[in-house]
GROMACS .gro file of C-alpha atoms in nm:
model
  340
    1MET     CA    1  -2.204   0.729  -0.723
    2ALA     CA    2  -2.024   0.658  -0.394
    3LYS     CA    3  -2.026   0.285  -0.475
    4MET     CA    4  -1.875   0.340  -0.820
    5ILE     CA    5  -1.595   0.547  -0.666
    6PHE     CA    6  -1.542   0.272  -0.402
    7TRP     CA    7  -1.487   0.001  -0.665
    8TYR     CA    8  -1.264   0.237  -0.866
    9ILE     CA    9  -1.043   0.294  -0.562
   10LEU     CA   10  -1.026  -0.079  -0.493
   11LEU     CA   11  -0.920  -0.155  -0.850
   12ILE     CA   12  -0.661   0.121  -0.904
   13LEU     CA   13  -0.506   0.174  -0.558
   14PRO     CA   14  -0.312  -0.155  -0.535
   15ALA     CA   15  -0.172  -0.104  -0.884
   16ILE     CA   16  -0.051   0.253  -0.836
   17VAL     CA   17   0.116   0.201  -0.501
   18LEU     CA   18   0.361  -0.066  -0.627
   19GLY     CA   19   0.711   0.052  -0.681
   20GLU     CA   20   1.074   0.007  -0.598
   21CYS     CA   21   1.202   0.112  -0.260
   22THR     CA   22   1.393   0.437  -0.248
   23CYS     CA   23   1.439   0.435   0.129
   24ASP     CA   24   1.553   0.161   0.364
   25PRO     CA   25   1.266  -0.037   0.521
   26GLU     CA   26   1.189   0.070   0.877
   27ASP     CA   27   1.090  -0.273   1.006
   28GLU     CA   28   1.365  -0.521   1.062
   29ASP     CA   29   1.155  -0.761   1.274
   30ARG     CA   30   0.973  -0.926   0.982
   31ASN     CA   31   0.793  -1.250   1.065
   32LYS     CA   32   0.546  -1.354   0.796
   33SER     CA   33   0.376  -1.640   0.985
   34GLU     CA   34   0.326  -1.449   1.309
   35ALA     CA   35   0.217  -1.136   1.119
   36LEU     CA   36  -0.040  -1.342   0.926
   37LYS     CA   37  -0.204  -1.454   1.255
   38TYR     CA   38  -0.246  -1.091   1.366
   39LYS     CA   39  -0.380  -0.998   1.024
   40MET     CA   40  -0.646  -1.268   1.043
   41ALA     CA   41  -0.739  -1.154   1.393
   42ALA     CA   42  -0.758  -0.792   1.271
   43LEU     CA   43  -0.972  -0.887   0.971
   44ALA     CA   44  -1.231  -1.071   1.189
   45SER     CA   45  -1.240  -0.818   1.477
   46ILE     CA   46  -1.265  -0.513   1.251
   47LEU     CA   47  -1.544  -0.674   1.050
   48VAL     CA   48  -1.749  -0.753   1.361
   49ALA     CA   49  -1.683  -0.416   1.527
   50SER     CA   50  -1.767  -0.221   1.209
   51ALA     CA   51  -2.099  -0.408   1.167
   52ILE     CA   52  -2.197  -0.358   1.535
   53GLY     CA   53  -2.098   0.009   1.530
   54VAL     CA   54  -2.297   0.096   1.217
   55CYS     CA   55  -2.601  -0.104   1.325
   56ILE     CA   56  -2.646   0.043   1.675
   57PRO     CA   57  -2.794   0.377   1.566
   58VAL     CA   58  -2.997   0.209   1.290
   59LEU     CA   59  -3.184  -0.001   1.550
   60GLY     CA   60  -3.418   0.288   1.632
   61LYS     CA   61  -3.709   0.085   1.508
   62VAL     CA   62  -3.629  -0.194   1.750
   63ILE     CA   63  -3.494   0.013   2.042
   64PRO     CA   64  -3.710   0.325   2.088
   65ALA     CA   65  -3.436   0.511   2.283
   66LEU     CA   66  -3.222   0.508   1.967
   67SER     CA   67  -3.489   0.663   1.747
   68PRO     CA   68  -3.390   0.992   1.574
   69GLU     CA   69  -3.699   1.147   1.727
   70ARG     CA   70  -3.564   1.103   2.081
   71ASN     CA   71  -3.331   1.351   2.258
   72PHE     CA   72  -3.088   1.071   2.333
   73PHE     CA   73  -3.017   1.047   1.962
   74PHE     CA   74  -2.858   1.396   1.981
   75ILE     CA   75  -2.623   1.256   2.246
   76ILE     CA   76  -2.525   0.967   2.017
   77LYS     CA   77  -2.466   1.194   1.721
   78ALA     CA   78  -2.256   1.434   1.927
   79PHE     CA   79  -2.036   1.142   2.031
   80ALA     CA   80  -2.012   1.025   1.670
   81ALA     CA   81  -1.927   1.375   1.552
   82GLY     CA   82  -1.641   1.387   1.805
   83VAL     CA   83  -1.515   1.060   1.671
   84ILE     CA   84  -1.526   1.167   1.308
   85LEU     CA   85  -1.371   1.509   1.387
   86SER     CA   86  -1.088   1.339   1.579
   87THR     CA   87  -1.042   1.087   1.297
   88GLY     CA   88  -0.991   1.370   1.050
   89PHE     CA   89  -0.760   1.588   1.264
   90ILE     CA   90  -0.568   1.332   1.473
   91HIS     CA   91  -0.553   1.018   1.263
   92VAL     CA   92  -0.586   1.097   0.889
   93LEU     CA   93  -0.439   1.442   0.847
   94PRO     CA   94  -0.113   1.367   1.035
   95ASP     CA   95  -0.071   1.048   0.831
   96ALA     CA   96  -0.118   1.244   0.509
   97PHE     CA   97   0.133   1.508   0.629
   98GLU     CA   98   0.382   1.235   0.714
   99SER     CA   99   0.348   1.074   0.372
  100LEU     CA  100   0.373   1.390   0.168
  101THR     CA  101   0.673   1.528   0.369
  102SER     CA  102   0.865   1.196   0.370
  103PRO     CA  103   1.244   1.215   0.299
  104CYS     CA  104   1.178   0.942   0.041
  105LEU     CA  105   1.010   1.200  -0.178
  106PRO     CA  106   1.205   1.443  -0.398
  107GLU     CA  107   1.248   1.786  -0.242
  108HIS     CA  108   1.090   1.950  -0.550
  109PRO     CA  109   0.797   1.996  -0.560
  110TRP     CA  110   0.690   1.815  -0.243
  111GLY     CA  111   0.904   2.022  -0.016
  112ASP     CA  112   0.814   2.354  -0.175
  113PHE     CA  113   0.437   2.363  -0.104
  114PRO     CA  114   0.204   2.232   0.175
  115PHE     CA  115   0.020   1.988  -0.046
  116CYS     CA  116  -0.143   1.812   0.244
  117GLY     CA  117  -0.330   2.116   0.373
  118PHE     CA  118  -0.411   2.229   0.020
  119VAL     CA  119  -0.569   1.897  -0.082
  120ALA     CA  120  -0.768   1.883   0.248
  121MET     CA  121  -0.894   2.239   0.187
  122VAL     CA  122  -0.997   2.167  -0.174
  123SER     CA  123  -1.162   1.843  -0.060
  124ALA     CA  124  -1.366   2.029   0.206
  125MET     CA  125  -1.478   2.291  -0.049
  126ALA     CA  126  -1.565   2.020  -0.299
  127THR     CA  127  -1.771   1.840  -0.033
  128LEU     CA  128  -1.959   2.166   0.029
  129MET     CA  129  -2.032   2.199  -0.344
  130VAL     CA  130  -2.149   1.836  -0.376
  131ASP     CA  131  -2.358   1.877  -0.062
  132THR     CA  132  -2.536   2.191  -0.182
  133TYR     CA  133  -2.575   2.101  -0.549
  134ALA     CA  134  -2.697   1.746  -0.482
  135THR     CA  135  -2.954   1.873  -0.226
  136SER     CA  136  -3.068   2.147  -0.463
  137TYR     CA  137  -3.096   1.904  -0.753
  138TYR     CA  138  -3.309   1.653  -0.562
  139ASN     CA  139  -3.533   1.931  -0.425
  140LYS     CA  140  -3.596   2.073  -0.770
  141LYS     CA  141  -3.655   1.727  -0.910
  142ASN     CA  142  -3.918   1.650  -0.644
  143LEU     CA  143  -4.091   1.981  -0.682
  144LYS     CA  144  -4.102   1.941  -1.059
  145ASN     CA  145  -4.270   1.600  -1.015
  146GLY     CA  146  -4.523   1.751  -0.781
  147VAL     CA  147  -4.388   1.584  -0.472
  148VAL     CA  148  -4.421   1.822  -0.183
  149GLY     CA  149  -4.446   1.587   0.107
  150THR     CA  150  -4.353   1.228   0.197
  151GLU     CA  151  -4.454   0.989   0.463
  152VAL     CA  152  -4.218   0.718   0.578
  153GLY     CA  153  -4.350   0.369   0.623
  154ASP     CA  154  -4.225   0.067   0.811
  155GLU     CA  155  -3.949  -0.002   0.560
  156GLY     CA  156  -3.823   0.356   0.562
  157GLY     CA  157  -3.934   0.409   0.202
  158VAL     CA  158  -4.193   0.654   0.071
  159VAL     CA  159  -4.547   0.524   0.102
  160HIS     CA  160  -4.745   0.802  -0.068
  161THR     CA  161  -4.728   1.162  -0.166
  162HIS     CA  162  -4.991   1.433  -0.157
  163SER     CA  163  -5.041   1.801  -0.245
  164HIS     CA  164  -5.298   2.048  -0.116
  165ALA     CA  165  -5.293   2.397  -0.268
  166HIS     CA  166  -5.541   2.518  -0.009
  167ALA     CA  167  -5.334   2.409   0.288
  168HIS     CA  168  -5.037   2.644   0.246
  169GLY     CA  169  -4.900   2.610   0.601
  170SER     CA  170  -4.919   2.229   0.602
  171THR     CA  171  -4.760   2.215   0.256
  172THR     CA  172  -4.471   2.437   0.356
  173MET     CA  173  -4.398   2.215   0.656
  174MET     CA  174  -4.403   1.907   0.430
  175VAL     CA  175  -4.169   2.069   0.180
  176ASP     CA  176  -3.927   2.155   0.461
  177SER     CA  177  -3.948   1.801   0.600
  178ASN     CA  178  -3.890   1.649   0.261
  179SER     CA  179  -3.588   1.881   0.196
  180GLU     CA  180  -3.439   1.784   0.532
  181LEU     CA  181  -3.481   1.414   0.453
  182LEU     CA  182  -3.314   1.457   0.114
  183ARG     CA  183  -3.026   1.641   0.278
  184TYR     CA  184  -2.972   1.363   0.527
  185ARG     CA  185  -2.957   1.112   0.238
  186VAL     CA  186  -2.690   1.322   0.059
  187ILE     CA  187  -2.493   1.362   0.381
  188SER     CA  188  -2.496   0.986   0.454
  189GLN     CA  189  -2.355   0.904   0.105
  190VAL     CA  190  -2.085   1.176   0.110
  191LEU     CA  191  -1.979   1.075   0.465
  192GLU     CA  192  -1.955   0.707   0.365
  193LEU     CA  193  -1.735   0.803   0.068
  194GLY     CA  194  -1.492   0.985   0.293
  195ILE     CA  195  -1.478   0.695   0.537
  196ILE     CA  196  -1.439   0.437   0.261
  197VAL     CA  197  -1.134   0.611   0.111
  198HIS     CA  198  -0.951   0.613   0.446
  199SER     CA  199  -1.062   0.263   0.540
  200VAL     CA  200  -0.929   0.106   0.223
  201ILE     CA  201  -0.591   0.275   0.265
  202ILE     CA  202  -0.540   0.171   0.623
  203GLY     CA  203  -0.657  -0.185   0.539
  204ILE     CA  204  -0.399  -0.215   0.257
  205ALA     CA  205  -0.122  -0.075   0.482
  206LEU     CA  206  -0.208  -0.325   0.759
  207GLY     CA  207  -0.241  -0.621   0.521
  208ALA     CA  208   0.091  -0.545   0.350
  209SER     CA  209   0.292  -0.511   0.668
  210GLU     CA  210   0.506  -0.809   0.778
  211SER     CA  211   0.602  -0.674   1.120
  212PRO     CA  212   0.413  -0.820   1.418
  213LYS     CA  213   0.527  -0.528   1.632
  214THR     CA  214   0.354  -0.291   1.389
  215ILE     CA  215   0.039  -0.497   1.342
  216LYS     CA  216  -0.024  -0.601   1.702
  217PRO     CA  217  -0.118  -0.254   1.847
  218LEU     CA  218  -0.312  -0.172   1.533
  219VAL     CA  219  -0.557  -0.463   1.582
  220ALA     CA  220  -0.715  -0.311   1.896
  221ALA     CA  221  -0.680   0.049   1.779
  222LEU     CA  222  -0.844  -0.005   1.436
  223THR     CA  223  -1.119  -0.225   1.593
  224PHE     CA  224  -1.227   0.061   1.820
  225HIS     CA  225  -1.166   0.311   1.543
  226GLN     CA  226  -1.408   0.131   1.304
  227PHE     CA  227  -1.663   0.078   1.581
  228PHE     CA  228  -1.683   0.449   1.673
  229GLU     CA  229  -1.672   0.554   1.312
  230GLY     CA  230  -1.954   0.313   1.235
  231MET     CA  231  -2.168   0.476   1.502
  232GLY     CA  232  -2.121   0.813   1.328
  233LEU     CA  233  -2.220   0.675   0.990
  234GLY     CA  234  -2.506   0.471   1.139
  235GLY     CA  235  -2.655   0.781   1.300
  236CYS     CA  236  -2.653   0.960   0.965
  237ILE     CA  237  -2.808   0.662   0.787
  238ALA     CA  238  -3.081   0.639   1.055
  239GLN     CA  239  -3.183   1.005   0.997
  240ALA     CA  240  -3.191   0.949   0.617
  241LYS     CA  241  -3.477   0.701   0.672
  242LEU     CA  242  -3.368   0.485   0.382
  243LYS     CA  243  -3.527   0.156   0.283
  244CYS     CA  244  -3.403  -0.160   0.453
  245ARG     CA  245  -3.224  -0.274   0.134
  246GLU     CA  246  -3.035   0.054   0.106
  247ILE     CA  247  -2.945   0.053   0.476
  248THR     CA  248  -2.813  -0.302   0.441
  249ILE     CA  249  -2.606  -0.215   0.136
  250MET     CA  250  -2.447   0.095   0.304
  251ALA     CA  251  -2.379  -0.096   0.627
  252LEU     CA  252  -2.214  -0.379   0.430
  253PHE     CA  253  -2.000  -0.143   0.229
  254PHE     CA  254  -1.870   0.021   0.547
  255SER     CA  255  -1.817  -0.305   0.732
  256LEU     CA  256  -1.629  -0.469   0.439
  257THR     CA  257  -1.402  -0.186   0.325
  258THR     CA  258  -1.120  -0.228   0.584
  259PRO     CA  259  -1.129  -0.613   0.567
  260VAL     CA  260  -1.123  -0.593   0.186
  261GLY     CA  261  -0.826  -0.355   0.210
  262ILE     CA  262  -0.650  -0.601   0.438
  263ALA     CA  263  -0.715  -0.882   0.190
  264ILE     CA  264  -0.569  -0.668  -0.091
  265GLY     CA  265  -0.264  -0.589   0.128
  266LEU     CA  266  -0.214  -0.964   0.188
  267GLY     CA  267  -0.220  -1.024  -0.186
  268ILE     CA  268   0.041  -0.759  -0.263
  269THR     CA  269   0.269  -0.811   0.042
  270ASN     CA  270   0.564  -0.927  -0.169
  271VAL     CA  271   0.556  -0.636  -0.411
  272TYR     CA  272   0.414  -0.349  -0.200
  273ASP     CA  273   0.662  -0.096  -0.061
  274GLU     CA  274   0.518   0.171   0.166
  275ASN     CA  275   0.833   0.384   0.124
  276SER     CA  276   0.822   0.408  -0.254
  277PRO     CA  277   0.749   0.761  -0.384
  278THR     CA  278   0.439   0.652  -0.572
  279ALA     CA  279   0.290   0.477  -0.265
  280LEU     CA  280   0.362   0.781  -0.045
  281ILE     CA  281   0.214   1.031  -0.287
  282VAL     CA  282  -0.103   0.824  -0.349
  283GLN     CA  283  -0.156   0.754   0.021
  284GLY     CA  284  -0.088   1.117   0.117
  285ILE     CA  285  -0.325   1.264  -0.136
  286PHE     CA  286  -0.606   1.019  -0.061
  287ASP     CA  287  -0.562   1.069   0.315
  288SER     CA  288  -0.565   1.446   0.272
  289ALA     CA  289  -0.881   1.436   0.068
  290SER     CA  290  -1.046   1.201   0.319
  291ALA     CA  291  -0.948   1.430   0.610
  292GLY     CA  292  -1.106   1.729   0.432
  293ILE     CA  293  -1.433   1.537   0.383
  294LEU     CA  294  -1.447   1.408   0.741
  295ILE     CA  295  -1.366   1.743   0.903
  296TYR     CA  296  -1.626   1.925   0.689
  297MET     CA  297  -1.895   1.664   0.761
  298ALA     CA  298  -1.827   1.663   1.135
  299LEU     CA  299  -1.832   2.044   1.172
  300VAL     CA  300  -2.104   2.140   0.929
  301ASP     CA  301  -2.340   1.848   0.882
  302PHE     CA  302  -2.321   1.706   1.234
  303LEU     CA  303  -2.225   1.969   1.492
  304ALA     CA  304  -2.352   2.292   1.339
  305ALA     CA  305  -2.681   2.139   1.229
  306ASP     CA  306  -2.756   1.964   1.560
  307PHE     CA  307  -2.619   2.220   1.810
  308MET     CA  308  -2.821   2.495   1.637
  309ASN     CA  309  -3.134   2.282   1.632
  310PRO     CA  310  -3.431   2.443   1.820
  311ARG     CA  311  -3.470   2.127   2.027
  312MET     CA  312  -3.108   2.155   2.141
  313GLN     CA  313  -3.124   2.531   2.193
  314GLY     CA  314  -3.431   2.506   2.416
  315ASN     CA  315  -3.298   2.230   2.642
  316GLY     CA  316  -3.010   2.311   2.874
  317LYS     CA  317  -2.964   1.954   2.994
  318LEU     CA  318  -2.950   1.827   2.638
  319GLN     CA  319  -2.690   2.085   2.549
  320LEU     CA  320  -2.473   1.983   2.843
  321GLY     CA  321  -2.512   1.614   2.757
  322ALA     CA  322  -2.427   1.674   2.392
  323ASN     CA  323  -2.117   1.877   2.480
  324VAL     CA  324  -1.990   1.610   2.721
  325SER     CA  325  -2.061   1.338   2.464
  326LEU     CA  326  -1.877   1.538   2.194
  327LEU     CA  327  -1.571   1.578   2.415
  328LEU     CA  328  -1.584   1.210   2.516
  329GLY     CA  329  -1.601   1.093   2.156
  330ALA     CA  330  -1.318   1.316   2.045
  331GLY     CA  331  -1.110   1.232   2.351
  332LEU     CA  332  -1.145   0.854   2.320
  333MET     CA  333  -1.064   0.863   1.947
  334SER     CA  334  -0.765   1.086   2.011
  335MET     CA  335  -0.636   0.839   2.270
  336LEU     CA  336  -0.635   0.563   2.012
  337ALA     CA  337  -0.374   0.760   1.814
  338LYS     CA  338  -0.120   0.648   2.077
  339TRP     CA  339  -0.155   0.289   1.963
  340ALA     CA  340  -0.241   0.343   1.593
   0.00000   0.00000   0.00000
């Protein structure tokens, strides 16, 4: 489902953001040849950083310290949650607000109602509904098929299933474990959808720009941005215990979204106008929806779930480490807003 929406966004977004300029361009220092060099550098660095970031938490099988069963994994996820939370509040939501309150848009209706906050709120509630209904659906489907427990093999897939009516306590634990695993799989897909929407938009905006002064600071900022965001997604994928093929596909989708967006931006440079009403509305609405998804995922599926975990509650040092890691992740990501 997430992959279908991804391709839909890639196909329709460039077409609907084309339009005639209604405001004067902000950048007067256009230099196509120099801008192209920075775009190529951004494409390569973001691709590498995204791949490294998303792969680090997934390497739990190779590096035992990164395994989801270790306490250190809580530290990594807390850092990632801080990054994702900061991305939603500091990076995406302000961009959406700026787009939907631009003077290039007509005063009515865009000046009469806070569409940015409304779309983010609806997006967060929709994410909750998808989260709960998808988890409920898969649980019912597995119980209907007689699957009450799963064991994960070397490839992260299900090796065999078993049911024992006489072992009620063991069966209950297996059902709970299976439900948790299904929930992590739903979370990883919803989170990737929210990240993909934002990544494509910022990629197109970067690729379409012809101002070296605008692009130059974005190269470093977006490289670190994608690296930290990749760690957050990678941690979620690691807990989902997917098969190697599924992990590879999800990692590739995340790693390629921003570079693909940059490539699309390069292709529409001559006709794209970031100040056209259509472009501003589309970008603002997509950014608002993405912010709602990211904020919900960070607060509910990352922080609330982990910080209320019995392992966290019973370990004071782990709580302190997780809180410091959360603040560090949010702080570093917030600092990048200065250059983004």
